[in-house]
PDB file of C-alpha atoms in Angstrom:
ATOM      1  CA  UNK A   3     -54.928-113.291 -85.592  1.00 42.00           C
ATOM      2  CA  UNK A   4     -51.159-113.387 -85.400  1.00 52.00           C
ATOM      3  CA  UNK A   5     -49.266-110.430 -86.859  1.00 54.00           C
ATOM      4  CA  UNK A   6     -46.558-110.910 -89.455  1.00 51.00           C
ATOM      5  CA  UNK A   7     -43.368-108.850 -89.567  1.00 53.00           C
ATOM      6  CA  UNK A   8     -40.584-108.324 -92.083  1.00 49.00           C
ATOM      7  CA  UNK A   9     -36.897-108.647 -91.220  1.00 49.00           C
ATOM      8  CA  UNK A  10     -36.799-105.005 -90.039  1.00 55.00           C
ATOM      9  CA  UNK A  11     -39.653-105.562 -87.624  1.00 59.00           C
ATOM     10  CA  UNK A  12     -42.217-103.647 -89.742  1.00 60.00           C
ATOM     11  CA  UNK A  13     -45.687-105.259 -89.627  1.00 62.00           C
ATOM     12  CA  UNK A  14     -46.861-106.679 -92.923  1.00 52.00           C
ATOM     13  CA  UNK A  15     -50.480-105.798 -93.518  1.00 53.00           C
ATOM     14  CA  UNK A  16     -53.153-106.491 -96.142  1.00 48.00           C
ATOM     15  CA  UNK A  17     -52.348-104.915 -99.465  1.00 46.00           C
ATOM     16  CA  UNK A  18     -48.640-104.432 -98.892  1.00 47.00           C
ATOM     17  CA  UNK A  19     -46.177-105.688-101.428  1.00 45.00           C
ATOM     18  CA  UNK A  20     -44.283-108.765-100.228  1.00 47.00           C
ATOM     19  CA  UNK A  21     -41.185-108.235-102.392  1.00 43.00           C
ATOM     20  CA  UNK A  22     -39.505-105.429-100.513  1.00 39.00           C
ATOM     21  CA  UNK A  23     -41.015-102.771-102.736  1.00 40.00           C
ATOM     22  CA  UNK A  24     -40.945-101.690-106.350  1.00 42.00           C
ATOM     23  CA  UNK A  25     -37.201-101.052-106.414  1.00 41.00           C
ATOM     24  CA  UNK A  26     -36.525-104.534-105.184  1.00 40.00           C
ATOM     25  CA  UNK A  27     -38.907-106.019-107.820  1.00 42.00           C
ATOM     26  CA  UNK A  28     -37.428-103.852-110.534  1.00 45.00           C
ATOM     27  CA  UNK A  29     -33.904-104.918-109.644  1.00 43.00           C
ATOM     28  CA  UNK A  30     -34.621-108.636-109.418  1.00 44.00           C
ATOM     29  CA  UNK A  31     -37.731-108.943-111.675  1.00 44.00           C
ATOM     30  CA  UNK A  32     -39.888-110.598-109.040  1.00 45.00           C
ATOM     31  CA  UNK A  33     -43.658-110.497-109.498  1.00 45.00           C
ATOM     32  CA  UNK A  34     -45.418-108.112-107.112  1.00 43.00           C
ATOM     33  CA  UNK A  35     -48.078-110.056-105.231  1.00 44.00           C
ATOM     34  CA  UNK A  36     -49.959-109.155-102.150  1.00 44.00           C
ATOM     35  CA  UNK A  37     -51.458-110.860 -99.073  1.00 43.00           C
ATOM     36  CA  UNK A  38     -54.644-112.531-100.228  1.00 42.00           C
ATOM     37  CA  UNK A  39     -53.668-112.817-103.888  1.00 43.00           C
ATOM     38  CA  UNK A  40     -53.936-116.192-105.548  1.00 41.00           C
ATOM     39  CA  UNK A  41     -50.432-117.627-105.747  1.00 41.00           C
ATOM     40  CA  UNK A  42     -50.743-120.742-107.958  1.00 43.00           C
ATOM     41  CA  UNK A  43     -48.925-118.957-110.818  1.00 41.00           C
ATOM     42  CA  UNK A  44     -46.184-117.191-108.848  1.00 45.00           C
ATOM     43  CA  UNK A  45     -42.541-118.188-108.708  1.00 50.00           C
ATOM     44  CA  UNK A  46     -40.185-116.962-106.088  1.00 48.00           C
ATOM     45  CA  UNK A  47     -36.626-117.732-104.998  1.00 49.00           C
ATOM     46  CA  UNK A  48     -35.486-119.342-101.767  1.00 49.00           C
ATOM     47  CA  UNK A  49     -31.932-119.908-100.633  1.00 50.00           C
ATOM     48  CA  UNK A  50     -30.997-123.550-100.099  1.00 52.00           C
ATOM     49  CA  UNK A  51     -27.452-124.551 -99.220  1.00 60.00           C
ATOM     50  CA  UNK A  52     -26.092-121.172-100.233  1.00 59.00           C
ATOM     51  CA  UNK A  53     -27.728-120.891-103.594  1.00 60.00           C
ATOM     52  CA  UNK A  54     -31.085-119.474-104.729  1.00 54.00           C
ATOM     53  CA  UNK A  55     -33.510-121.947-106.264  1.00 54.00           C
ATOM     54  CA  UNK A  56     -36.849-121.149-107.860  1.00 53.00           C
ATOM     55  CA  UNK A  57     -39.845-122.195-105.930  1.00 53.00           C
ATOM     56  CA  UNK A  58     -43.467-122.532-107.043  1.00 52.00           C
ATOM     57  CA  UNK A  59     -46.143-121.817-104.394  1.00 48.00           C
ATOM     58  CA  UNK A  60     -49.517-123.399-104.682  1.00 46.00           C
ATOM     59  CA  UNK A  61     -52.640-123.119-102.632  1.00 38.00           C
ATOM     60  CA  UNK A  62     -55.475-120.650-102.395  1.00 34.00           C
ATOM     61  CA  UNK A  63     -53.883-117.682-100.793  1.00 35.00           C
ATOM     62  CA  UNK A  64     -50.454-116.605 -99.747  1.00 41.00           C
ATOM     63  CA  UNK A  65     -49.844-117.191 -96.022  1.00 39.00           C
ATOM     64  CA  UNK A  66     -46.690-117.107 -94.045  1.00 40.00           C
ATOM     65  CA  UNK A  67     -45.069-117.141 -90.631  1.00 35.00           C
ATOM     66  CA  UNK A  68     -41.476-117.132 -89.355  1.00 35.00           C
ATOM     67  CA  UNK A  69     -38.883-118.087 -91.909  1.00 36.00           C
ATOM     68  CA  UNK A  70     -37.440-116.473 -95.011  1.00 34.00           C
ATOM     69  CA  UNK A  71     -39.040-115.626 -98.306  1.00 41.00           C
ATOM     70  CA  UNK A  72     -38.189-113.008-100.919  1.00 39.00           C
ATOM     71  CA  UNK A  73     -36.341-110.902 -98.433  1.00 32.00           C
ATOM     72  CA  UNK A  74     -39.146-110.903 -95.919  1.00 32.00           C
ATOM     73  CA  UNK A  75     -38.986-113.181 -92.880  1.00 28.00           C
ATOM     74  CA  UNK A  76     -41.746-115.570 -93.727  1.00 38.00           C
ATOM     75  CA  UNK A  77     -42.408-119.267 -94.138  1.00 40.00           C
ATOM     76  CA  UNK A  78     -45.085-120.884 -96.250  1.00 37.00           C
ATOM     77  CA  UNK A  79     -48.142-122.382 -94.576  1.00 33.00           C
ATOM     78  CA  UNK A  80     -49.289-123.684 -97.949  1.00 41.00           C
ATOM     79  CA  UNK A  81     -47.358-126.237 -99.960  1.00 45.00           C
ATOM     80  CA  UNK A  82     -44.449-125.327-102.164  1.00 48.00           C
ATOM     81  CA  UNK A  83     -42.011-127.145-104.404  1.00 49.00           C
ATOM     82  CA  UNK A  84     -38.431-126.475-105.376  1.00 52.00           C
ATOM     83  CA  UNK A  85     -38.110-126.491-109.172  1.00 54.00           C
ATOM     84  CA  UNK A  86     -35.100-128.203-110.634  1.00 55.00           C
TER      85      UNK A  86
END
């Protein structure tokens, strides 16, 4: 199984918060979800053309690879939509 790493090179493992930690979540108000959590209800922000737009993830479980998501270098393997 391929490992996943945040933008600082730290490996992201099962049970770790994917929002940069509690301070990050407290500052921005993001929900704290973990690898393996159901994600149908979660909203996050992605940057598109210089501005952040809310995104809804859907699928069974959160999965990611290279890219950018919530401050962690990740890209969705499941579908997502940008909300207007």
